[in-house]
XYZ file of C-alpha atoms in Angstrom:
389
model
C 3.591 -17.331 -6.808
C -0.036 -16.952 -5.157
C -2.532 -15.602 -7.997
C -4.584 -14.371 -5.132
C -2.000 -11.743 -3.542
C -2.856 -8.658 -5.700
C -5.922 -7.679 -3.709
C -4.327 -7.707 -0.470
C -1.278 -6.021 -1.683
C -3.310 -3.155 -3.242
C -5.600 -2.931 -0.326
C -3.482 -2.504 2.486
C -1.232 -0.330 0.412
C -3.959 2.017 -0.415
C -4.957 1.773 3.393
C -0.971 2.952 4.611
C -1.734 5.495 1.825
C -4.603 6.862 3.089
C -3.316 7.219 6.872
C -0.477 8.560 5.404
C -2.322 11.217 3.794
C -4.723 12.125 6.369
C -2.223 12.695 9.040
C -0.503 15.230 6.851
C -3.820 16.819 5.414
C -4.793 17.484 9.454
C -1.301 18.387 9.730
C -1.472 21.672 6.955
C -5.283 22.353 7.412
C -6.198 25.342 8.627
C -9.821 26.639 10.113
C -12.197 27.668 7.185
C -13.011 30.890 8.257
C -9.023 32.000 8.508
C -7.909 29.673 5.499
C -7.159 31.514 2.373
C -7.872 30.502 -1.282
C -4.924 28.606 -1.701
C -4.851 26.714 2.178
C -6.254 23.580 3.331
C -9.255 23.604 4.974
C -11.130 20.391 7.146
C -13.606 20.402 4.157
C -10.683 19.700 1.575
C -9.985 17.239 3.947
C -12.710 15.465 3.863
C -13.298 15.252 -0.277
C -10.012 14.180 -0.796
C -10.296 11.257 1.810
C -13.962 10.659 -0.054
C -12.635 10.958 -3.404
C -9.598 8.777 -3.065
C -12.083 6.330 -1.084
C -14.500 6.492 -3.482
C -12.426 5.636 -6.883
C -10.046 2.713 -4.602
C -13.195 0.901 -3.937
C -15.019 1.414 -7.376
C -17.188 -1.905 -8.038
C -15.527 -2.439 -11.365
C -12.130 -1.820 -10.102
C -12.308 -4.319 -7.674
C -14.121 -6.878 -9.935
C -11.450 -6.443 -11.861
C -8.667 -6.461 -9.006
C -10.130 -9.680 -7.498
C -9.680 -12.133 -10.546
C -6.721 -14.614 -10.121
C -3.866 -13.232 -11.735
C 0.091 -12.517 -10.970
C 1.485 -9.717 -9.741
C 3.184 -7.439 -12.146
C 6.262 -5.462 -11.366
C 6.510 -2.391 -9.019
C 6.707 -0.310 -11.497
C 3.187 -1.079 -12.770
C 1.528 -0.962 -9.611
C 3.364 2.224 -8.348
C 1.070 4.015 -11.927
C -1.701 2.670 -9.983
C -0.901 4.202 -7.056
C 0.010 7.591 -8.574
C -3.004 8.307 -10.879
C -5.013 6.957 -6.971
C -3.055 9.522 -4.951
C -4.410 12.523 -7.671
C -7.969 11.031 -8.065
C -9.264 14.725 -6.329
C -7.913 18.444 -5.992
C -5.065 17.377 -4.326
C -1.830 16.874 -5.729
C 1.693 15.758 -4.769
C 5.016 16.465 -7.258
C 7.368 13.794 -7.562
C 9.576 14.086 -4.813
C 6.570 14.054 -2.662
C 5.356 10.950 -4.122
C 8.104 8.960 -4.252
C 8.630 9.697 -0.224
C 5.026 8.290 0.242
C 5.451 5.400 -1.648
C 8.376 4.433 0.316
C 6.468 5.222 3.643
C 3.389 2.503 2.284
C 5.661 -0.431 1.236
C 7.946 -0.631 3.836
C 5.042 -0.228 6.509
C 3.100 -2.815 5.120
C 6.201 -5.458 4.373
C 7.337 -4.609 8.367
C 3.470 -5.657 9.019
C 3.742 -8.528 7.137
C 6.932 -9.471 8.026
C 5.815 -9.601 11.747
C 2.383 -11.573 11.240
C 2.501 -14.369 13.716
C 1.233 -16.676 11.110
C 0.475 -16.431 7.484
C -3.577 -16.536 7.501
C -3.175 -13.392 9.891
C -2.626 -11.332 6.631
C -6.193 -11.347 6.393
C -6.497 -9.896 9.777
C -3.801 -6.888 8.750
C -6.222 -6.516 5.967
C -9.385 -6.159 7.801
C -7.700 -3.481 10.342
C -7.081 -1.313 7.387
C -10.386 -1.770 6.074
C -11.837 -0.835 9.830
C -9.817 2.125 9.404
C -10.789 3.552 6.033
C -14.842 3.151 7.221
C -13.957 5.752 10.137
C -12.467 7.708 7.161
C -15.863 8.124 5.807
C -18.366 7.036 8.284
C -20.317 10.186 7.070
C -20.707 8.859 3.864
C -22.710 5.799 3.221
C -22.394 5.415 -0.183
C -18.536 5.128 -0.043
C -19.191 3.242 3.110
C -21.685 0.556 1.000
C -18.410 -0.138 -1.555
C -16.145 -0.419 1.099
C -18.223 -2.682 2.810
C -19.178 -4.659 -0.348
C -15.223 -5.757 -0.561
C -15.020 -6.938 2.708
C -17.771 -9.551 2.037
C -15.437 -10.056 -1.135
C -12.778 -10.395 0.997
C -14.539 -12.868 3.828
C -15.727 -14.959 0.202
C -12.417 -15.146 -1.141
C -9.861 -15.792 1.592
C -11.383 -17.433 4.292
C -12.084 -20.652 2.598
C -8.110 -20.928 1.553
C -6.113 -23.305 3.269
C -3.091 -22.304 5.576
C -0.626 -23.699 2.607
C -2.669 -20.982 0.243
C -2.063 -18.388 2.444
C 1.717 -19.274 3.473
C 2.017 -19.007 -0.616
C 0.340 -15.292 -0.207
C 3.125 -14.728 2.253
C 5.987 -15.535 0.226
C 4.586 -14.015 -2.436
C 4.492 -10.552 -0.871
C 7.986 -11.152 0.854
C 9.452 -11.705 -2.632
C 7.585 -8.794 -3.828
C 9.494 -6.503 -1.015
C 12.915 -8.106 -0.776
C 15.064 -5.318 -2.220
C 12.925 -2.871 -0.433
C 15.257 -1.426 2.505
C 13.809 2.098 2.923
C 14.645 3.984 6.170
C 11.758 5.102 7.851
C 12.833 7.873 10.561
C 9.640 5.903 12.853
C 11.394 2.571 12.631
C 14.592 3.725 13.818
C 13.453 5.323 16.855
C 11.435 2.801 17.548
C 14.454 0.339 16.770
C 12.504 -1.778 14.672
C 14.712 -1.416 11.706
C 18.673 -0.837 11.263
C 20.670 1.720 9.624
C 20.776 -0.438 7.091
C 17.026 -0.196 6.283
C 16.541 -4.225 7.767
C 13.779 -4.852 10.244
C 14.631 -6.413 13.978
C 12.549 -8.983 14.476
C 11.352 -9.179 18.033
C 11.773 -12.248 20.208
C 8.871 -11.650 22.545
C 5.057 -11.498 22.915
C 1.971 -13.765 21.754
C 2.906 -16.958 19.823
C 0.828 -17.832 16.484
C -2.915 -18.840 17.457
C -3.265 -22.434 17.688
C 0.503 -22.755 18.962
C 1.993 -23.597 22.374
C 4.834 -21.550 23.357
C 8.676 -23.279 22.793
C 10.218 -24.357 25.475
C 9.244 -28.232 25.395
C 10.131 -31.118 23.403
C 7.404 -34.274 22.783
C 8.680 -37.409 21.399
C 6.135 -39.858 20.230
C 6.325 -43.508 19.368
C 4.648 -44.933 16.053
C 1.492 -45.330 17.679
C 1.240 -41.263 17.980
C 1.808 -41.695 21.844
C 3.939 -39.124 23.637
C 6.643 -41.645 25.613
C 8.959 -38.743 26.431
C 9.250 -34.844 27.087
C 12.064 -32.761 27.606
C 12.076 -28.994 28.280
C 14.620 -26.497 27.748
C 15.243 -22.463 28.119
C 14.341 -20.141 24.946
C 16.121 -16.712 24.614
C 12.312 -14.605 23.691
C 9.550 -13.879 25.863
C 6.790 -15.448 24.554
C 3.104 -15.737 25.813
C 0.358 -17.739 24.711
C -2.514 -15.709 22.711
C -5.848 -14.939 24.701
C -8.230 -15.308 21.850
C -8.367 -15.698 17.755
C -8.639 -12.077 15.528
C -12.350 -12.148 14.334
C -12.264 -12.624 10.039
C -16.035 -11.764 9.942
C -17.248 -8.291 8.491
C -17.323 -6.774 12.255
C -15.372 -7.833 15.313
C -12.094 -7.493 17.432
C -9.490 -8.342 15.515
C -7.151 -8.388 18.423
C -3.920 -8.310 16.252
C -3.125 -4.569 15.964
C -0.705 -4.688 12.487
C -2.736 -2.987 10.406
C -4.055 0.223 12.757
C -2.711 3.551 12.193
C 0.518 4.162 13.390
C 0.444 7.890 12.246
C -2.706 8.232 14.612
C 0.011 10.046 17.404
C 1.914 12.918 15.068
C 5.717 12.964 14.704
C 7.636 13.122 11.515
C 8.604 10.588 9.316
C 11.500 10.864 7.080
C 12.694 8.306 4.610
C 16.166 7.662 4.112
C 17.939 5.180 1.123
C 20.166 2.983 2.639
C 23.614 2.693 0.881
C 22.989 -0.771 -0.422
C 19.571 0.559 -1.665
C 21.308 2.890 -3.577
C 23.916 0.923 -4.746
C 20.826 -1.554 -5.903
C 19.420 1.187 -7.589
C 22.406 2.168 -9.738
C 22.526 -1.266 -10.619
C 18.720 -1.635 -11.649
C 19.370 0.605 -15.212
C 16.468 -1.136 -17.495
C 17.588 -3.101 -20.343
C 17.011 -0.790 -23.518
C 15.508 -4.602 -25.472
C 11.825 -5.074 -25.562
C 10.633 -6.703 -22.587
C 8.574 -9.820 -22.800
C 6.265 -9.296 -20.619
C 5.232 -5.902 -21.854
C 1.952 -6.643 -23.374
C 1.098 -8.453 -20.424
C 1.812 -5.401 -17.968
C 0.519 -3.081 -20.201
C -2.830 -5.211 -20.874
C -3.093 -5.448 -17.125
C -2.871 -2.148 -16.412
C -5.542 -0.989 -19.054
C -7.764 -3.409 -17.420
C -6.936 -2.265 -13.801
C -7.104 1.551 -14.665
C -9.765 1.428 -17.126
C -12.999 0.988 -13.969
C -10.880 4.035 -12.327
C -13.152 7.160 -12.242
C -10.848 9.927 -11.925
C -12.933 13.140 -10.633
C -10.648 16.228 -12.223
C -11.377 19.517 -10.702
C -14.561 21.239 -12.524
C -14.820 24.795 -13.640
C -12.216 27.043 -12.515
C -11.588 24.905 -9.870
C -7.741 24.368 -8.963
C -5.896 21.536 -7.037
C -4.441 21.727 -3.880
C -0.917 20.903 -3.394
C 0.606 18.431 -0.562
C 4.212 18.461 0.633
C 4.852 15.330 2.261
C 7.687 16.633 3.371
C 8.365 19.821 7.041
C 9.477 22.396 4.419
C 9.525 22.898 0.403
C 13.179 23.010 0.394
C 13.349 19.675 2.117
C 10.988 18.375 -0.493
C 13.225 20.021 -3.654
C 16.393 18.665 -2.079
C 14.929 15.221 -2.113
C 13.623 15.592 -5.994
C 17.691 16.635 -6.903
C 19.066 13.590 -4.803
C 16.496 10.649 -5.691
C 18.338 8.313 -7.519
C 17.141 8.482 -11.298
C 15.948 4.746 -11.312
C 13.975 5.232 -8.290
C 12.021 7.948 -10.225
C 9.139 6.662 -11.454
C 8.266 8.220 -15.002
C 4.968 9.046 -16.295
C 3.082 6.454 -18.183
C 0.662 7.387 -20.831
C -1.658 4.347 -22.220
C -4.629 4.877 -24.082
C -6.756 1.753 -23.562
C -9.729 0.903 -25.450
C -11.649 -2.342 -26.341
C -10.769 -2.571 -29.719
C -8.691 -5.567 -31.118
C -7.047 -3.559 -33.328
C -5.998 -1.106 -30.491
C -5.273 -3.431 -28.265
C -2.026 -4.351 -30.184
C -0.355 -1.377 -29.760
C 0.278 -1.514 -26.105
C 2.981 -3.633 -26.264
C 4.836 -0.865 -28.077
C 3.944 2.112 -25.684
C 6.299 0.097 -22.381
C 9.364 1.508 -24.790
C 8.118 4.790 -25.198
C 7.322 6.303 -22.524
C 6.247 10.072 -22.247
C 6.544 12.655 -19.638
C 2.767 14.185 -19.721
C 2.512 18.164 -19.630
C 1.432 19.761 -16.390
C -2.669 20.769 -17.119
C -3.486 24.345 -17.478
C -5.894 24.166 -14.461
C -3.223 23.105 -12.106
C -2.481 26.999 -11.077
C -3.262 28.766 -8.320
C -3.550 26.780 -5.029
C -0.059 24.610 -5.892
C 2.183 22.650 -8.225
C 0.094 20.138 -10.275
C 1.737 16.464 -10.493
C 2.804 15.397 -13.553
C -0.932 13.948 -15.513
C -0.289 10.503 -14.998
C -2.579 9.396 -17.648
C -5.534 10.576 -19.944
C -9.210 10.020 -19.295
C -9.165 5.935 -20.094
């Protein structure tokens, strides 16, 4: 596995997270001056998309993020996500969530799965950094952080070598494998079966730097072409016009990456029966796990540069319902399969030794955190994913 695949997995994540979001916060917001207490306004709007912003692209969090390192299990980087998702007033319950989880990972492994060639990661990566600057383009300190990891970004990656970034690839394939999430967008786009598979298409631009099939070269041992041959392929290809830009501005003429929520329709998720049948097999083993110490030590250091702004004073969080009605959204909390349910993870992480040896005890005890006090009024607070660090 690649030790350089966590930041673009988190990245263009938290970028399908934040389109995600926005379409559905322009969706429920209403004008200010007919909005009531407890409705969304274009203001709330706006913080949440700073706030959320803000914390994802925290200097120390992405110091941290950017080291060499494995990834860690779903399950670890889904408590990332969560305590991300309720890092301003607004907050989702679990059902709610869990639907926008599924919505992030299988957009970004159909984006990945359809990169021409591996390096063009990179490129998905920069669209969804493009992206989240028009997000806050009013904001120039957010805008400075955002733009201080794509020169990260340009630094780290575009020195590696096509074999690096082929590694990246697999990496993140492996990493989505057993995903097979219907996404109601897919399907009527037939992109992806009933079965929650993508179709792969057999048309459009070939890899940059490739010719498109449809000839065969043999060479001699001198490296001279002494014969060609063509022959009839079965996909439509054409040859690229131009190379994707990998500097900090520029076209990046590959368009995986761009917001595909920019035109609204719904989007439902669906478990496929083999994803189900997956999940009652995935029951965690009750013995310690071995790499719990790891995980956990990882995820103190990930979450511990995360700045989570609660609401101040009497000050009460919005609730979003990723789903068209609150009964759809309680049906789909009763149905999830229990092992698809991520549970709240409380870690207290601090930099002494002496604490630091408890962590590896906490993976097998894992509590359910109390709903806070100030989560009344304007909507249904989210579980606490995890005290102040």
């Amino acid at each position: 596995m690649s030790a350089r695949t966590l930041p673009l997995l988190f990245l263009n994540l938290g970028g399908e997270m934040l389109y995600i979001l926005d379409q559905r916060l322009r969706a429920q917001s209403i004008p200010g001056d007919k909005a009531r207490k407890d409705e969304w306004t274009d203001v709330d709007r706006r913080r949440v998309m700073n706030d959320i912003i803000s914390t994802m692209f925290n200097q120390k969090f992405m110091e941290e993020l950017f080291k060499p390192q494995d990834l860690y299990s779903k399950k670890a980087l889904r408590t990332v996500y969560d305590r991300l998702a309720h890092a301003s007033i607004m907050r989702l319950n679990q059902a709610s969530m869990d639907k926008l989880y599924d919505l992030m990972t299988m957009a970004f492994k159909y984006q990945v799965l359809l990169c021409p060639r591996p390096r063009d990661i990179l490129l998905v990566t920069f669209n969804h950094l493009d992206a989240i600057k028009d997000f806050i383009s009013d904001s120039p300190g957010i805008l400075n952080l955002v733009d201080e990891t794509f020169r990260r970004l340009i630094e780290t990656y575009n020195c590696l070598s096509d074999g690096e970034f082929q590694l990246i690839r697999q990496t993140l394939l492996i990493f989505f494998q057993d995903m097979h999430i219907r996404v109601s967008i897919f399907l009527k786009d037939k992109v992806q079966n009933s079965n929650g598979r993508f179709v792969l298409p057999i048309l459009g631009p070939v890899p940059w730097g490739t010719e498109v099939p449809g000839i065969i070269r043999i060479f001699n041992h001198k490296g001279v072409e002494v014969k060609r041959a063509e022959f009839t392929t079965a996909g439509n290809y054409v040859t690229p016009q131009r190379e994707g830009s990998f500097e900090l501005y520029g076209d990046r003429v590959l368009k995986l990456g761009t917001n595909m929520y920019s035109v609204t329709r719904p989007v439902e998720t669906h478990m496929s029966g083999s994803s189900k049948k997956l999940a009652s097999q995935a029951k965690e083993n009750i013995a310690p796990n071995p790499l719990a110490k790891e995980e956990l030590n990882f995820l103190a250091r990930l979450l511990g540069g995360l700045d989570i702004q609660k609401p101040s004073g009497g000050e009460t969080g919005f609730r979003l319902n990723l789903f068209t009605t609150d009964e759809e959204e309680e049906h789909a909390a009763q149905t999830r399969p229990e092992e698809l349910s991520y549970k709240v993870i409380n870690i207290e992480a601090t930099q002494e030794p002496g604490r630091r040896a408890e962590l590896s005890r906490i993976l097998g005890e894992l509590e359910v955190a109390e709903p806070r006090p100030d989560s009344a009024g304007k909507g249904e607070d989210l579980l606490a994913l995890m005290d102040e660090l």
